[in-house]
Amino acid sequence: MPDVPVYEPEKVVWKVDSGLGSDAGSSALYVCGHLLIIPSAKGNLHCLDRNTGAKQWVHKVGVGIANPVNAWIENDKILIFTSTMDGMIELLEIEK
């Protein structure tokens, strides 16, 4: 197998221990406005500032997130739809 060059970024902007441990899931991360939204394996939404990595909040949605999270900006608010393994659908509204 031929050697593959290793990519080295010019710099790492930030790197932070999410603190999720066993709560880390395999779902995609979502960027909406200044937020980085991280769905977890145990039904939590964790939120970091996308520019700094600073922890913003955590919200318990349910026993487990069932589908991809949907997040968008509308009327200067960040809206986040989630659905869970226990059949709940939730719409969060966050001040931008």
Coordinates of N, CA and C in Angstrom, one line a residue:
M1 N 0.9 -1.2 0.0 CA 0.0 0.0 0.0 C 0.9 1.2 0.0
P2 N 0.6 2.2 -0.9 CA 1.5 3.4 -1.0 C 1.3 4.2 0.3
D3 N 2.4 5.0 0.6 CA 2.3 5.9 1.7 C 1.3 7.0 1.4
V4 N 0.5 7.4 2.3 CA -0.5 8.5 2.2 C 0.0 9.6 3.0
P5 N 0.1 10.8 2.5 CA 0.6 12.0 3.2 C -0.4 12.3 4.4
V6 N 0.2 12.6 5.5 CA -0.6 13.0 6.7 C -0.9 14.5 6.6
Y7 N -2.1 14.8 6.8 CA -2.6 16.2 6.7 C -2.3 16.9 8.0
E8 N -1.7 18.0 8.0 CA -1.4 18.8 9.2 C -2.0 20.2 9.0
P9 N -3.1 20.5 9.7 CA -3.7 21.8 9.5 C -2.7 22.9 9.9
E10 N -3.0 24.1 9.4 CA -2.1 25.2 9.7 C -2.2 25.5 11.2
K11 N -3.4 25.4 11.8 CA -3.6 25.5 13.2 C -4.9 24.9 13.7
V12 N -4.9 24.5 14.9 CA -6.2 24.0 15.5 C -6.8 25.2 16.2
V13 N -8.0 25.6 15.8 CA -8.6 26.8 16.3 C -8.9 26.7 17.8
W14 N -9.6 25.5 18.1 CA -9.8 25.2 19.5 C -10.0 23.7 19.6
K15 N -9.8 23.2 20.8 CA -9.9 21.8 21.1 C -10.3 21.7 22.6
V16 N -11.4 21.1 22.9 CA -12.0 21.0 24.2 C -12.5 19.6 24.6
D17 N -12.3 19.2 25.8 CA -12.9 18.0 26.3 C -14.3 18.2 26.5
S18 N -15.2 17.5 25.7 CA -16.6 17.8 25.8 C -17.2 17.3 27.1
G19 N -16.5 16.5 27.8 CA -17.0 16.0 29.1 C -18.1 15.0 28.9
L20 N -18.4 14.6 27.7 CA -19.5 13.7 27.5 C -19.3 12.2 28.0
G21 N -18.0 11.8 27.9 CA -17.8 10.4 28.3 C -18.6 9.4 27.6
S22 N -19.3 8.6 28.4 CA -20.2 7.5 27.8 C -21.5 8.1 27.2
D23 N -21.7 9.4 27.4 CA -22.9 10.1 26.8 C -22.6 10.5 25.3
A24 N -21.4 10.4 24.9 CA -21.0 10.8 23.5 C -21.7 9.8 22.5
G25 N -22.4 10.4 21.6 CA -23.1 9.6 20.6 C -22.5 9.6 19.3
S26 N -23.1 8.9 18.3 CA -22.5 8.9 17.0 C -23.2 9.8 16.0
S27 N -24.2 10.6 16.5 CA -24.9 11.6 15.7 C -24.0 12.7 15.2
A28 N -24.4 13.3 14.1 CA -23.7 14.4 13.5 C -23.8 15.6 14.5
L29 N -22.8 16.4 14.4 CA -22.8 17.7 15.1 C -23.4 18.7 14.2
Y30 N -24.1 19.7 14.8 CA -24.8 20.7 14.0 C -24.4 22.1 14.4
V31 N -24.1 23.0 13.4 CA -23.8 24.3 13.6 C -25.0 25.2 13.2
C32 N -25.4 26.1 14.1 CA -26.5 27.0 13.8 C -26.1 28.3 14.5
G33 N -25.9 29.4 13.7 CA -25.5 30.6 14.2 C -24.2 30.4 14.9
H34 N -24.1 30.9 16.2 CA -22.9 30.8 17.0 C -22.8 29.5 17.8
L35 N -23.8 28.6 17.6 CA -23.8 27.4 18.4 C -23.3 26.2 17.7
L36 N -22.7 25.3 18.4 CA -22.4 23.9 18.0 C -23.2 23.0 18.8
I37 N -24.2 22.3 18.2 CA -25.1 21.5 18.9 C -24.7 20.0 18.8
I38 N -24.6 19.3 19.9 CA -24.1 17.9 20.0 C -25.2 17.0 20.6
P39 N -25.8 16.2 19.8 CA -26.8 15.3 20.3 C -26.0 14.1 21.0
S40 N -26.5 13.6 22.1 CA -25.8 12.6 22.8 C -26.6 11.3 22.8
A41 N -25.9 10.2 23.2 CA -26.5 8.9 23.2 C -27.6 8.7 24.2
K42 N -27.5 9.5 25.3 CA -28.5 9.4 26.4 C -29.6 10.4 26.3
G43 N -29.8 11.0 25.1 CA -30.9 11.9 25.0 C -30.7 13.4 25.4
N44 N -29.5 13.8 25.5 CA -29.2 15.2 25.8 C -28.7 15.9 24.6
L45 N -29.0 17.2 24.6 CA -28.4 18.1 23.6 C -27.4 19.0 24.4
H46 N -26.1 18.9 24.0 CA -25.1 19.7 24.5 C -24.8 20.8 23.5
C47 N -24.5 22.0 24.1 CA -24.2 23.1 23.2 C -22.9 23.8 23.6
L48 N -22.1 24.1 22.6 CA -20.9 24.8 22.7 C -20.9 26.1 21.8
D49 N -20.1 27.0 22.2 CA -19.9 28.2 21.3 C -19.0 27.7 20.2
R50 N -19.4 27.9 19.0 CA -18.7 27.3 17.8 C -17.4 28.0 17.6
N51 N -17.2 29.3 18.1 CA -16.0 30.0 17.9 C -14.9 29.8 19.0
T52 N -15.4 29.4 20.2 CA -14.4 29.3 21.3 C -14.4 27.9 21.9
G53 N -15.5 27.1 21.7 CA -15.6 25.8 22.3 C -16.1 25.9 23.8
A54 N -16.5 27.1 24.2 CA -17.0 27.2 25.6 C -18.4 26.6 25.7
K55 N -18.6 25.8 26.8 CA -19.9 25.2 27.0 C -20.9 26.2 27.3
Q56 N -22.1 26.1 26.6 CA -23.2 27.0 26.7 C -24.3 26.5 27.6
W57 N -24.8 25.3 27.3 CA -25.8 24.6 28.0 C -26.0 23.2 27.7
V58 N -26.8 22.5 28.5 CA -27.1 21.1 28.2 C -28.6 21.0 28.5
H59 N -29.4 20.2 27.6 CA -30.8 20.1 27.8 C -31.2 18.6 27.6
K60 N -31.9 18.0 28.6 CA -32.4 16.6 28.5 C -33.6 16.6 27.6
V61 N -33.5 15.9 26.5 CA -34.6 15.8 25.5 C -35.5 14.6 25.9
G62 N -34.9 13.5 26.1 CA -35.6 12.2 26.4 C -34.6 11.1 26.6
V63 N -35.1 9.8 26.4 CA -34.3 8.7 26.7 C -33.2 8.5 25.7
G64 N -33.4 9.0 24.5 CA -32.4 8.8 23.4 C -32.9 9.6 22.2
I65 N -32.1 10.2 21.5 CA -32.5 11.0 20.3 C -32.6 10.0 19.1
A66 N -33.8 10.1 18.5 CA -34.2 9.1 17.5 C -33.8 9.4 16.0
N67 N -33.8 10.7 15.7 CA -33.6 11.2 14.3 C -32.6 12.3 14.3
P68 N -32.2 12.7 13.2 CA -31.3 13.8 13.1 C -31.9 15.1 13.7
V69 N -31.2 15.9 14.4 CA -31.6 17.2 14.9 C -31.7 18.1 13.8
N70 N -32.7 19.0 13.8 CA -32.9 20.0 12.8 C -32.8 21.4 13.5
A71 N -31.9 22.3 13.0 CA -31.7 23.6 13.6 C -31.6 24.6 12.6
W72 N -32.2 25.8 12.8 CA -32.2 26.9 11.9 C -32.4 28.2 12.6
I73 N -32.2 29.3 11.9 CA -32.4 30.6 12.5 C -33.7 31.3 11.8
E74 N -34.5 31.8 12.7 CA -35.7 32.5 12.2 C -36.1 33.6 13.2
N75 N -36.3 34.8 12.6 CA -36.7 36.0 13.5 C -35.7 36.2 14.6
D76 N -34.4 36.1 14.4 CA -33.4 36.3 15.4 C -33.4 35.3 16.5
K77 N -34.0 34.2 16.3 CA -33.9 33.1 17.3 C -33.4 31.8 16.6
I78 N -32.7 31.0 17.4 CA -32.3 29.7 16.9 C -33.4 28.7 17.3
L79 N -33.9 27.9 16.4 CA -34.9 26.9 16.6 C -34.3 25.5 16.4
I80 N -34.6 24.6 17.3 CA -34.0 23.3 17.2 C -35.2 22.2 17.4
F81 N -35.4 21.4 16.4 CA -36.3 20.3 16.5 C -35.6 19.0 16.9
T82 N -36.2 18.3 17.8 CA -35.6 16.9 18.1 C -36.8 16.0 18.3
S83 N -36.5 14.7 18.1 CA -37.4 13.6 18.4 C -36.7 12.5 19.1
T84 N -37.4 11.8 20.0 CA -36.7 10.9 20.9 C -37.3 9.5 20.7
M85 N -36.5 8.5 21.3 CA -36.9 7.1 21.3 C -38.2 6.8 22.1
D86 N -38.6 7.7 22.9 CA -39.8 7.5 23.7 C -41.0 8.3 23.0
G87 N -40.8 8.7 21.8 CA -41.9 9.3 21.0 C -42.2 10.7 21.2
M88 N -41.3 11.5 21.8 CA -41.5 12.9 22.0 C -40.9 13.7 20.9
I89 N -41.6 14.8 20.5 CA -41.0 15.7 19.5 C -41.0 17.0 20.3
E90 N -39.8 17.7 20.1 CA -39.7 19.0 20.9 C -39.1 20.0 20.0
L91 N -39.6 21.3 20.2 CA -39.0 22.4 19.5 C -38.5 23.4 20.6
L92 N -37.2 23.6 20.5 CA -36.5 24.5 21.4 C -36.3 25.9 20.7
E93 N -36.4 27.0 21.5 CA -36.2 28.3 21.0 C -35.1 28.9 21.8
I94 N -34.0 29.4 21.2 CA -32.9 29.9 21.8 C -32.7 31.4 21.4
E95 N -32.4 32.3 22.3 CA -32.1 33.6 21.9 C -30.8 33.6 21.1
K96 N -30.7 34.3 20.0 CA -29.5 34.3 19.1 C -28.4 35.2 19.7

